[in-house]
Short mmCIF file of C-alpha atoms and ligand atoms in Angstrom, two decimals:
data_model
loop_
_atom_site.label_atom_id
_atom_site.label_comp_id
_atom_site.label_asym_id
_atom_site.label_seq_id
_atom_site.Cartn_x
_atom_site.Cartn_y
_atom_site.Cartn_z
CA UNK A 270 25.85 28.31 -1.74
CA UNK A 271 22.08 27.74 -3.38
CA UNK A 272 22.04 26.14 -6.21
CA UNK A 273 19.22 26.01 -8.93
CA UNK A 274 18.30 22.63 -10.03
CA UNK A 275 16.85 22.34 -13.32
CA UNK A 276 15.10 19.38 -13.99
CA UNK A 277 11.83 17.75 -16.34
CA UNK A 278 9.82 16.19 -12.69
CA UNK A 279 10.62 17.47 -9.58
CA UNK A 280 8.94 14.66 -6.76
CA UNK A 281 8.16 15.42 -2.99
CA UNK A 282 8.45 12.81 -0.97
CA UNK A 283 10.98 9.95 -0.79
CA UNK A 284 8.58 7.39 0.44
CA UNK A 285 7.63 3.86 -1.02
CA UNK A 286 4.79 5.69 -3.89
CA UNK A 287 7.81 8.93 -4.74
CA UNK A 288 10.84 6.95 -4.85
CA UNK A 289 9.33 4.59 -7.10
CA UNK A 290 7.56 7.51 -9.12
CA UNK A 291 11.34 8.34 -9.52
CA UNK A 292 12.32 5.08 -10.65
CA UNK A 293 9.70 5.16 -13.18
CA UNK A 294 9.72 8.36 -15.02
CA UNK A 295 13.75 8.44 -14.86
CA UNK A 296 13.71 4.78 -17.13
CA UNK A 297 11.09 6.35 -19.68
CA UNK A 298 14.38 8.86 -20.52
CA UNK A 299 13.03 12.13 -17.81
CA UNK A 300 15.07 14.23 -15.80
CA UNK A 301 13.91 14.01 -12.12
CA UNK A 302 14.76 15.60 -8.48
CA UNK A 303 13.67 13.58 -5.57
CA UNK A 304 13.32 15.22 -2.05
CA UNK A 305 12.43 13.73 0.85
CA UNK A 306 12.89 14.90 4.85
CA UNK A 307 14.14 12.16 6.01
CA UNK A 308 18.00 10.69 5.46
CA UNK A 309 17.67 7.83 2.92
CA UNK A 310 19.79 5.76 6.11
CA UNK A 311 16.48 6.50 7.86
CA UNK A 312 14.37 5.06 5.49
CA UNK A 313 16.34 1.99 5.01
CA UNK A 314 16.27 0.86 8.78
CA UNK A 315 14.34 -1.70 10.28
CA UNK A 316 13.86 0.69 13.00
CA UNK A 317 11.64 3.45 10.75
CA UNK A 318 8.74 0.78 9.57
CA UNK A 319 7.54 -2.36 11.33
CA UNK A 320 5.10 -2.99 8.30
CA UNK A 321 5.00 -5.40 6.05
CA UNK A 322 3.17 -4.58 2.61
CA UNK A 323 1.74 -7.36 0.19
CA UNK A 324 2.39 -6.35 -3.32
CA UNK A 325 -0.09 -7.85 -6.30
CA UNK A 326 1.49 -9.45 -9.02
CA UNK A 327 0.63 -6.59 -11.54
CA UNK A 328 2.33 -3.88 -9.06
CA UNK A 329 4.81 -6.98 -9.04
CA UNK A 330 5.48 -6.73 -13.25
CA UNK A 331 6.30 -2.74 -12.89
CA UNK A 332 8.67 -3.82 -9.86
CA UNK A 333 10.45 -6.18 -12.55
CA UNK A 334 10.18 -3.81 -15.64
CA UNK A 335 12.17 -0.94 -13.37
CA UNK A 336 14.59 -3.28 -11.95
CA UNK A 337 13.39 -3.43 -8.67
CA UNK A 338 12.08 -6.76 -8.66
CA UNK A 339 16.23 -8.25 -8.70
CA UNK A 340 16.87 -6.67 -5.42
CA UNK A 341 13.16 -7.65 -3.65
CA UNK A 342 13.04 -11.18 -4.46
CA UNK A 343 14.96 -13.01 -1.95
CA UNK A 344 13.05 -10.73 0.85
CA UNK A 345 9.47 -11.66 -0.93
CA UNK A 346 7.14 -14.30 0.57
CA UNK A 347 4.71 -15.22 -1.75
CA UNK A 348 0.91 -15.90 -1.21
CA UNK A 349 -0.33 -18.98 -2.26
CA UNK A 350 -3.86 -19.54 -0.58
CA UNK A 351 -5.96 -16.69 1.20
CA UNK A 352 -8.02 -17.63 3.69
CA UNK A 353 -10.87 -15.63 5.22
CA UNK A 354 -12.78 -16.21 8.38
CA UNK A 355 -15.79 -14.57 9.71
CA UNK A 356 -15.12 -15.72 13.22
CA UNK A 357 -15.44 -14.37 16.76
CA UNK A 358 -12.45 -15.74 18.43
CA UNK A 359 -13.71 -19.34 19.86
CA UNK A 360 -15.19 -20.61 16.54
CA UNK A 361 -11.93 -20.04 14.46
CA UNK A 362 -9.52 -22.13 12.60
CA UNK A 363 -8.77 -25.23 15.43
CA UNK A 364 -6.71 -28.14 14.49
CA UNK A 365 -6.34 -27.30 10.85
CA UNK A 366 -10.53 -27.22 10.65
CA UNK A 367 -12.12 -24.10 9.12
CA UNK A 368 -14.85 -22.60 10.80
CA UNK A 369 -17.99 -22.77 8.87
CA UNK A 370 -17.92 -19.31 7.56
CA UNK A 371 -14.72 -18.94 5.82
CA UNK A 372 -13.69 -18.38 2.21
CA UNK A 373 -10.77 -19.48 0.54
CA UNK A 374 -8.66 -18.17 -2.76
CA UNK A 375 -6.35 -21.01 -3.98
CA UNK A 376 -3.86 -19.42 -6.46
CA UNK A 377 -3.59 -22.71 -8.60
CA UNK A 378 -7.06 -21.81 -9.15
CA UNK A 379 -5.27 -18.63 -11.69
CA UNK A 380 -2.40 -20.21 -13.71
CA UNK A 381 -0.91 -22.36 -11.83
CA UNK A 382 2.28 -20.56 -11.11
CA UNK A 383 1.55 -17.04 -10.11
CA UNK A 384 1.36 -16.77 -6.52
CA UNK A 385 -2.20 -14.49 -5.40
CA UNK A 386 0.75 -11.49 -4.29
CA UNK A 387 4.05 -11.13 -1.65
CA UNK A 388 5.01 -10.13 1.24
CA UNK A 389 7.73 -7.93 1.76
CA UNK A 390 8.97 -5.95 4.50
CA UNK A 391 8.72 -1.82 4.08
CA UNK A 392 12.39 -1.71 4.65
CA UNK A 393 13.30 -4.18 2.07
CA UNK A 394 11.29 -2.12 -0.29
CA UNK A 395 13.24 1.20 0.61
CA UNK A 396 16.10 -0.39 -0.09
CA UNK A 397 15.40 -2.03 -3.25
CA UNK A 398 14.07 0.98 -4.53
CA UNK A 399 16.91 3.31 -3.25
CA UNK A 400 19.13 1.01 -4.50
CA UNK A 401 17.73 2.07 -8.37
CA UNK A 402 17.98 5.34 -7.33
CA UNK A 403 21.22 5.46 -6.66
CA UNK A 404 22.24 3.57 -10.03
CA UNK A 405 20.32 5.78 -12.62
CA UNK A 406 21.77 8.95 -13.53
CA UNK A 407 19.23 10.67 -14.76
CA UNK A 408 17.19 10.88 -10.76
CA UNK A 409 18.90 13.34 -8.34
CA UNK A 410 18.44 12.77 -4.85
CA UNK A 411 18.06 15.61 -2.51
CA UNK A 412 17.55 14.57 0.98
CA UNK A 413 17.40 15.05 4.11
CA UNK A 414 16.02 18.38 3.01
CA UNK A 415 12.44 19.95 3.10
CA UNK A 416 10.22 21.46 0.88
CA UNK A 417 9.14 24.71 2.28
CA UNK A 418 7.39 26.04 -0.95
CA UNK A 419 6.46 26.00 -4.63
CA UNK A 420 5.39 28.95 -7.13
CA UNK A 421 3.44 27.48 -10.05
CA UNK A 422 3.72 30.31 -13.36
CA UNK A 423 3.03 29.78 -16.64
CA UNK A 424 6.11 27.72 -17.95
CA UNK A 425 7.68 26.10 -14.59
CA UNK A 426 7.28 25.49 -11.08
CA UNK A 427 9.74 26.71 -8.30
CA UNK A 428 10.55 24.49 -5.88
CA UNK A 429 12.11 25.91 -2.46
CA UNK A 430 14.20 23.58 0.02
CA UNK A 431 15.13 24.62 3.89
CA UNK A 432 18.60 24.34 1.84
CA UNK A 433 17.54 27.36 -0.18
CA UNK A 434 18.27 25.28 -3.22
CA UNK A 435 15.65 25.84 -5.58
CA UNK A 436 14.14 23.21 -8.30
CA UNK A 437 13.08 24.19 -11.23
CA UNK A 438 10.77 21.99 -13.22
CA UNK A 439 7.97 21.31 -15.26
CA UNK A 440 5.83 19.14 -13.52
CA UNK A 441 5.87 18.77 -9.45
CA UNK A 442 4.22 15.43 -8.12
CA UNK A 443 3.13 15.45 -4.95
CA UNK A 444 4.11 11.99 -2.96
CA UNK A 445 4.10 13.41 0.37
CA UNK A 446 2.17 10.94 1.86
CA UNK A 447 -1.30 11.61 3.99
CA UNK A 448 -0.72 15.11 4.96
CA UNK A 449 0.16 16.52 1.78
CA UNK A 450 0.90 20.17 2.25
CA UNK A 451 0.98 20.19 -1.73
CA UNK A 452 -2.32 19.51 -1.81
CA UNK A 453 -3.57 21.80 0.62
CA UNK A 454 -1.41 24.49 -0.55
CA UNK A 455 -3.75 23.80 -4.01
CA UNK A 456 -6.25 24.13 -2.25
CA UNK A 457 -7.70 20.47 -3.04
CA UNK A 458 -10.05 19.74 -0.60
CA UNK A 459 -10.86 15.74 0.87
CA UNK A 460 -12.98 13.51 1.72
CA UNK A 461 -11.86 12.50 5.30
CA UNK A 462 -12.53 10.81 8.72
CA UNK A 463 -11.19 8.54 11.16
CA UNK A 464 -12.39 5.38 12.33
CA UNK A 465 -11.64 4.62 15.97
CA UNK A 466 -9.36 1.62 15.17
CA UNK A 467 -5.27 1.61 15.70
CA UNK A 468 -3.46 -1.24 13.22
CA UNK A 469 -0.97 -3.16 15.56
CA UNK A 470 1.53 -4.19 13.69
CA UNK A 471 4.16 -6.82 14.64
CA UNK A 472 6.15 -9.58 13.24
CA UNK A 473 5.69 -13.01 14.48
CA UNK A 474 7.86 -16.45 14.72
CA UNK A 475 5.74 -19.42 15.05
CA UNK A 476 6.73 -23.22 15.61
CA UNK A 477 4.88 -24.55 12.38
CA UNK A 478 5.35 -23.78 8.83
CA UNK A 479 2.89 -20.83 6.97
CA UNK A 480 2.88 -22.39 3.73
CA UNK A 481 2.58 -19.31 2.14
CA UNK A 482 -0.87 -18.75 3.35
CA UNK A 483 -2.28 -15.75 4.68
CA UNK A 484 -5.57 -15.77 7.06
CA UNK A 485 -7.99 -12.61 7.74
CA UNK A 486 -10.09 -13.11 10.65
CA UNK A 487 -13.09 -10.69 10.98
CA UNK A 488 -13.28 -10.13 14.77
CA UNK A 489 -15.76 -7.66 16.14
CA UNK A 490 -13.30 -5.27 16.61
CA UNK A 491 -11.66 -5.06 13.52
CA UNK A 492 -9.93 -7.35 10.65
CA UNK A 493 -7.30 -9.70 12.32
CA UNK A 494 -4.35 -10.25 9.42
CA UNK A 495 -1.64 -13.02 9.42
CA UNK A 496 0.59 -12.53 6.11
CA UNK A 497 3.35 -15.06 5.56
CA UNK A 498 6.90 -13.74 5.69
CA UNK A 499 10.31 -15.05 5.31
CA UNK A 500 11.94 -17.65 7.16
CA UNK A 501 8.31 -19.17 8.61
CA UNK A 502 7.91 -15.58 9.92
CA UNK A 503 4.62 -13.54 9.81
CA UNK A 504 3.38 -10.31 10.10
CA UNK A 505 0.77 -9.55 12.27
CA UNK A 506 -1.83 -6.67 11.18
CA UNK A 507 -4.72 -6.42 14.46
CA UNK A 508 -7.02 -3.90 13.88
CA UNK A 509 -8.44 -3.43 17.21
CA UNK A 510 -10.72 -0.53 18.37
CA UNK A 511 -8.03 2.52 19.35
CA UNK A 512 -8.68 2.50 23.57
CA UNK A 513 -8.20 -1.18 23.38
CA UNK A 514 -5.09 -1.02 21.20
CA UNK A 515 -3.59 1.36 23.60
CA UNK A 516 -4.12 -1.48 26.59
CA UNK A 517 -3.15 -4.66 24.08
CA UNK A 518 0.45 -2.57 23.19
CA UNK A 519 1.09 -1.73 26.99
CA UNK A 520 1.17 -5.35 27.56
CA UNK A 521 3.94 -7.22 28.94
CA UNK A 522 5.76 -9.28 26.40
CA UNK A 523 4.05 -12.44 28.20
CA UNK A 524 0.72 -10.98 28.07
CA UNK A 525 0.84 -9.30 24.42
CA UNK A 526 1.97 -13.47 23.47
CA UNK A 527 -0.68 -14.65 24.88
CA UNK A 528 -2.96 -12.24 23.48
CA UNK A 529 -1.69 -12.66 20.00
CA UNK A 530 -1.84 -16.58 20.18
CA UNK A 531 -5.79 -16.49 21.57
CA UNK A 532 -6.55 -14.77 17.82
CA UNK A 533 -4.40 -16.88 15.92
CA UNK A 534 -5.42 -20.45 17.19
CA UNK A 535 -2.96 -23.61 16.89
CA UNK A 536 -2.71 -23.77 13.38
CA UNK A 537 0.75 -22.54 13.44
CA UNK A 538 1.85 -23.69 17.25
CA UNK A 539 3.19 -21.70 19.16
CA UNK A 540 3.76 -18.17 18.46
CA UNK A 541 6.50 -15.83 19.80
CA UNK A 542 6.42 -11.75 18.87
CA UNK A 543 9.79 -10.73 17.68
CA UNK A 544 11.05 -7.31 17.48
CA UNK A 545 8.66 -3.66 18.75
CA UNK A 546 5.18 -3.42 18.45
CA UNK A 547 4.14 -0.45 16.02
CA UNK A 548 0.72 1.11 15.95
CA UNK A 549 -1.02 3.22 13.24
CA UNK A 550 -4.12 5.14 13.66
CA UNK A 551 -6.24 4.42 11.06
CA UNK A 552 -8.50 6.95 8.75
CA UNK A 553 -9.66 7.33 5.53
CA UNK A 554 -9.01 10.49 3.12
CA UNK A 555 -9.70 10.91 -0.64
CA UNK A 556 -8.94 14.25 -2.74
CA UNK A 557 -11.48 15.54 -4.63
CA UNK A 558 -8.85 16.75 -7.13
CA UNK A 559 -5.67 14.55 -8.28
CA UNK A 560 -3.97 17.48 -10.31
CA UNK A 561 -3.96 21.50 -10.24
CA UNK A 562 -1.76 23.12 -13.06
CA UNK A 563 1.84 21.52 -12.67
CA UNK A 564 0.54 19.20 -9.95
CA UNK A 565 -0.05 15.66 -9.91
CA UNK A 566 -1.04 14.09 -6.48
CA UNK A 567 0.35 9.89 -6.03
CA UNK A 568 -0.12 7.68 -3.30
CA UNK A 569 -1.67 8.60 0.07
CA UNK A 570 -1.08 12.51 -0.95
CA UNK A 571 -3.78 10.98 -3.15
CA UNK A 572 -5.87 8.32 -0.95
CA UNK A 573 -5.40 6.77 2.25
CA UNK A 574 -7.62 3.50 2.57
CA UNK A 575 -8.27 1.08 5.34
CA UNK A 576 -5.67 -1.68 5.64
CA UNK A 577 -8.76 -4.42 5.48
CA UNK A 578 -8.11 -5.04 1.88
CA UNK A 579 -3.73 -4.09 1.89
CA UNK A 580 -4.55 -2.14 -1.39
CA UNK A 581 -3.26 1.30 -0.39
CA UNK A 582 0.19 1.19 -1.88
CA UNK A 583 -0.80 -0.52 -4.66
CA UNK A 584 -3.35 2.07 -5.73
CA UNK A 585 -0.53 4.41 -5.40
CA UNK A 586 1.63 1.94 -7.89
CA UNK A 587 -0.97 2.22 -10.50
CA UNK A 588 -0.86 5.89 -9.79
CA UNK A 589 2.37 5.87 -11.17
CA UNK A 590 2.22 3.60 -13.82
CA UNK A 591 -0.81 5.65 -15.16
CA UNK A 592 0.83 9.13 -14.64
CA UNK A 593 3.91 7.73 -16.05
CA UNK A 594 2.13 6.45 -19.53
CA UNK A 595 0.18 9.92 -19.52
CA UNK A 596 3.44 11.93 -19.19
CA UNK A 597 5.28 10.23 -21.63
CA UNK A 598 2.81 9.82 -24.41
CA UNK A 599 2.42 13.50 -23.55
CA UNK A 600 6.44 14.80 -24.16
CA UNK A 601 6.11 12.59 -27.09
CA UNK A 602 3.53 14.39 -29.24
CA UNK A 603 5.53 18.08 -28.21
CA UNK A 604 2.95 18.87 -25.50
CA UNK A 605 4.01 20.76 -22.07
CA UNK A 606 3.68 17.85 -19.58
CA UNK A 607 2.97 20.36 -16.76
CA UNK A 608 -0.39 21.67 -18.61
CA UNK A 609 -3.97 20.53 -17.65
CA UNK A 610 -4.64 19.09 -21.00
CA UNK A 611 -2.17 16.33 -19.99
CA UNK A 612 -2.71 16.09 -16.38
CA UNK A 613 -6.56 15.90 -16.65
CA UNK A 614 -6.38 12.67 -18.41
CA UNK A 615 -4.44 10.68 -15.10
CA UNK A 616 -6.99 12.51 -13.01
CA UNK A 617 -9.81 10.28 -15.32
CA UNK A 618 -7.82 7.52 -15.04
CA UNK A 619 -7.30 7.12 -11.63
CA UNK A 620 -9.90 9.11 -9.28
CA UNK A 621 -13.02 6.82 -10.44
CA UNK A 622 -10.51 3.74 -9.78
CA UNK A 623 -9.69 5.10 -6.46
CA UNK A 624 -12.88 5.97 -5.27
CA UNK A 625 -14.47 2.92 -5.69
CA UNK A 626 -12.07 0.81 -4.01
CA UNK A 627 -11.29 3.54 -1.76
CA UNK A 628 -15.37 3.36 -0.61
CA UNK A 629 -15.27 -0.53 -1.06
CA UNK A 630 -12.78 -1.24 1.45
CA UNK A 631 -14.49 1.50 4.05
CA UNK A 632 -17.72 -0.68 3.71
CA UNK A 633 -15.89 -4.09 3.97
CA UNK A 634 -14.52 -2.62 7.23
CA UNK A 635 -18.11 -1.50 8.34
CA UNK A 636 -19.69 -4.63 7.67
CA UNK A 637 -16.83 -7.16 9.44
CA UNK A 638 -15.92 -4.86 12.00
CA UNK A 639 -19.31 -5.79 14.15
CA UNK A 640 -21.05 -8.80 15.86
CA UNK A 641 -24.43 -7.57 14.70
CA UNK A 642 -26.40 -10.72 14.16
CA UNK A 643 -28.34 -9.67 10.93
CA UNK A 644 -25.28 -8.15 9.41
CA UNK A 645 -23.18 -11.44 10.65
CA UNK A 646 -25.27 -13.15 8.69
CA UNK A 647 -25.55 -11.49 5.96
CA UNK A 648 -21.97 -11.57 5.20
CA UNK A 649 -21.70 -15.39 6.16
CA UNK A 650 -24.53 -15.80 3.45
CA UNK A 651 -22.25 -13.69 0.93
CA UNK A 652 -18.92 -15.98 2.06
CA UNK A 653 -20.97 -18.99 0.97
CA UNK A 654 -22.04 -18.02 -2.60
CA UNK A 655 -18.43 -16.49 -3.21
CA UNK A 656 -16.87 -19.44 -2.04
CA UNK A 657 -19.29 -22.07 -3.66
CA UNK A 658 -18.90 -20.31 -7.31
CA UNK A 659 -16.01 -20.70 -9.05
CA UNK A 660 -15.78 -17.55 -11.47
CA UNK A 661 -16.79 -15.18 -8.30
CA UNK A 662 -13.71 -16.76 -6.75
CA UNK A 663 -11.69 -16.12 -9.66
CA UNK A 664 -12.94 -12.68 -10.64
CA UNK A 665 -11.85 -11.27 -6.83
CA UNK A 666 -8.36 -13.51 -7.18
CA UNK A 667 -7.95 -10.79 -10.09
CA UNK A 668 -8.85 -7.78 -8.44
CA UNK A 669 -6.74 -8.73 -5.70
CA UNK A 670 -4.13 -9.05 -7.97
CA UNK A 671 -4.92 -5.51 -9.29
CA UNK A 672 -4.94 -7.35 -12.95
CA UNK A 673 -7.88 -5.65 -13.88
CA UNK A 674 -9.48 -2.72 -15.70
CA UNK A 675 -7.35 -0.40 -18.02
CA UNK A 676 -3.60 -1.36 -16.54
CA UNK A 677 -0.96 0.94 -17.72
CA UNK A 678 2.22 -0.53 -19.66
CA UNK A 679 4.68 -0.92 -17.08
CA UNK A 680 1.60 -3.36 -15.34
CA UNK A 681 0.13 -5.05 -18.44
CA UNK A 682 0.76 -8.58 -18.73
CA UNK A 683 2.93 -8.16 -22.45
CA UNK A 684 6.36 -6.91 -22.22
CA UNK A 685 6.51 -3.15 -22.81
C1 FAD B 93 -1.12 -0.88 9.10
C2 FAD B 93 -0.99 -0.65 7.61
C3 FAD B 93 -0.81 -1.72 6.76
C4 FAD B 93 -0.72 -1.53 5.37
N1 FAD B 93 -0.59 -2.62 4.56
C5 FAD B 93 -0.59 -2.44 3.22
C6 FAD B 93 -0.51 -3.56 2.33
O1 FAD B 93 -0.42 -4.74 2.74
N2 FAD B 93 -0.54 -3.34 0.97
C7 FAD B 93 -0.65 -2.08 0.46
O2 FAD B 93 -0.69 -1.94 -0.78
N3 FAD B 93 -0.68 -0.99 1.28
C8 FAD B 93 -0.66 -1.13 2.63
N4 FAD B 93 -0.73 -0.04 3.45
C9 FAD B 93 -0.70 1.33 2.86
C10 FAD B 93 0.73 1.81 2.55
O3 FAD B 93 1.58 1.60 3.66
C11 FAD B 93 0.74 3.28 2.17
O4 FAD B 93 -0.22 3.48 1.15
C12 FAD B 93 2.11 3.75 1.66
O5 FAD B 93 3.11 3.53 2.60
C13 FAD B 93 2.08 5.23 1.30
O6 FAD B 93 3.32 5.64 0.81
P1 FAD B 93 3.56 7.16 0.35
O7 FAD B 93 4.95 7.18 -0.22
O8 FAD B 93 2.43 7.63 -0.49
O9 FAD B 93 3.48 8.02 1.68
P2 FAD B 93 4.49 8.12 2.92
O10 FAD B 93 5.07 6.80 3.25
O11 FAD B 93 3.74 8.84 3.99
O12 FAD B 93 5.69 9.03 2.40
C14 FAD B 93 5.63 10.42 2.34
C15 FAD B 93 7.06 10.97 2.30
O13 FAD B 93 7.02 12.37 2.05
C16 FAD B 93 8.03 13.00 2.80
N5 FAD B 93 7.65 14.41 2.99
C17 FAD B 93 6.48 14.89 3.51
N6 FAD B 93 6.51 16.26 3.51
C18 FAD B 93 7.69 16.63 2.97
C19 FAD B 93 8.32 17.89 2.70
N7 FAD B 93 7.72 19.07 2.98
N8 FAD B 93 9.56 17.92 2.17
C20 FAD B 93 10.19 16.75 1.86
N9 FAD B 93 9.66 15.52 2.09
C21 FAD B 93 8.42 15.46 2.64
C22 FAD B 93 8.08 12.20 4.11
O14 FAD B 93 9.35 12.34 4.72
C23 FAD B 93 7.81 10.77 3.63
O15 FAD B 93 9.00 10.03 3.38
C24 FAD B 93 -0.81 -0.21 4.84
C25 FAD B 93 -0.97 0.89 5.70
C26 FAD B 93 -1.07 0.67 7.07
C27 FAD B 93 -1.27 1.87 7.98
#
């Protein structure tokens, strides 16, 4: 039989941004449904997302101030060094030699102690963060089930599942990912194209330890990513123009080897592929609009950004620590945390922060992903001064870290 559900938040889409969006709003003392398509089993297997995503340390403080962190730490690699190349394959790191045009971020260069970010597999963070789920009473799970529509009047929104359950709530936050019906059902328009590149993902054993650093190589084609991983593992992101992707992932296992260990060089010995291949086509969207009355848009509902940079989920982290902060402080002085009054002020907060690194890493792309010889070097003369001047270094170290700007309280560095 339907049931109404009557809760504070009702969020759409159980991916990484709304099942942490649950996690958070649930331990500041709300009421929240969670729906997502999919079977949380889904989710959870290794089988549903061969990506790996690397996490700054202050998306790494709200992991440990919701009681994520416990469950993600054994699974998290961390990043010590960052090194970039600007190479075309030949001229590359050889032998342990950097090529002349490369850029490196040494964490010790910070405190000391804090590692530049981790890696951790998507299906270690599913679980991690299903795992709160599960544990806090106050979040009610409703999946697999679909949202087929929501009516927004004056003091509620009604949610309506394929189950014909309906939710009842005050706020509805949209977390369903790049395609967000939500949005367009808001009639939000975006900002959006695609740029000819596929991200081939795939996770890599190699004979020599990674020592916790991660290399970008700026090939013509795209950004080439190596991100250390668990057990002297490491993920492989190869952004590679989209017909030539389709070629490199028909490869034999042989071939797609020996294709991988051309772009990496020796430094790590031999490399062997474990596991599938996964491809992603890769485009860009941004809303104009993050909220309509009783609508907040997180995550790629929100954004979707170029890889180049791996920023994307943790603009959607801030998203939720912002939206989180603005909610709260909202039920706290009596206010109706549905109304524009309230929602307007996350929109301020995060659009301006999301279109300028949304833009940023769509230009970084642009500018690496070409052998044109002015532009080459250009950016080779940019490399230098970064890497020659200490405080440059250190000022990208923190925006890398996302420990910038106006952080939230579940990401400032004091304890909340
Ligand atoms: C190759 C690649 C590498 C990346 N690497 C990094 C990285 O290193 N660091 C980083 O920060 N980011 C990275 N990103 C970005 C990151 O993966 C995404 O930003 C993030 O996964 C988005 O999560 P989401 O929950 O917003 O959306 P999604 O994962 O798309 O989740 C949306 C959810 O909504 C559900 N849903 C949709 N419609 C409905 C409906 N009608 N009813 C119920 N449920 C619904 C879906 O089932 C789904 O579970 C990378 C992206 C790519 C492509």
């Amino acid at each position: 039989m339907a049931e109404i559900i009557e809760t504070e938040i009702c969020v759409i889409g159980g991916g990484l941004a709304g099942g942490l969006a649950a996690c958070a709003f649930a331990h500041r003392g709300f009421s929240v449904a969670l729906v997502d398509a999919q079977d949380p089993e889904t989710l959870k297997d290794a089988g549903f997302d061969g990506r790996t995503t690397a996490i700054s340390y202050a998306s790494a403080r709200l992991f440990q101030r919701l009681g994520v962190w416990d469950a993600l730490e054994a699974d998290a690699e961390a990043i010590r060094d960052i090194l970039i190349t600007d190479g075309r394959a030949k001229n590359r790191l050889q032998n342990g030699v950097i090529s002349n045009f490369s850029l490196q971020f040494d964490s010790s260069e910070l405190d000391g102690e804090t590692p530049l970010g981790w890696i951790i597999e998507n299906r270690h963070l599913r679980r991690a963060i299903l795992d709160v789920i599960k544990q806090n009473p106050n979040i009610r799970m409703i999946a697999p089930a679909k949202r087929l529509s929501t009516v927004y009047q004056a003091g509620t929104a009604q949610t309506i599942l394929d189950s014909e359950d309906e939710i009842h709530s005050a706020l509805v936050i949209a977390a369903d990912g790049r395609f967000s019906a939500l949005r367009g059902e808001a009639n939000i328009k975006i900002n959006n194209w695609r740029y000819n590149q596929t991200g081939i993902v795939a996770t890599v054993a190699h004979e020599r330890p990674h020592q916790g650093v991660a290399h970008e190589f700026f090939l013509p084609s795209g950004p080439f990513a190596i991100l250390p991983m668990t057990n002297d593992r490491s993920s492989l992101v190869w952004t590679e123009r989209s017909d030539a992707a389709k070629a490199y992932l028909a490869l034999d296992e042989n071939g797609f080897a020996q294709e991988i260990q051309n772009r990496f060089g020796d430094h790590l010995g031999k490399v062997m592929p474990e596991g599938p291949r996964w491809s992603y086509p890769l485009a860009f969207h941004l809303a104009h609009e993050f909220v309509a009355p009783r609508l907040a848009l997180i995550g790629d509902a929100a954004r979707a950004i170029h890889p180049i940079a791996g920023q994307g989920y943790n603009l959607g982290v801030k998203d939720i620590a912002a939206l989180t902060d603005v909610i709260t402080e909202g039920r706290d002085v009596g206010l109706d945390i549905g109304a524009m009054t309230v929602l307007e002020k996350y929109q301020r907060w995060r659009r301006f922060d999301s279109v300028t690194l949304a833009l940023g890493t769509d230009a970084l792309n642009r500018l690496f992903s070409n052998d044109f010889a002015p532009l080459r070097a250009a950016r080779d003369i940019g490399m230098g001064a970064v890497g020659r001047i200490a405080p440059l270094r250190k000022f990208f170290m923190r925006h890398a870290g996302a420990d910038v700007g106006n952080l939230p309280s579940l990401m400032a560095r004091e304890t909340v």
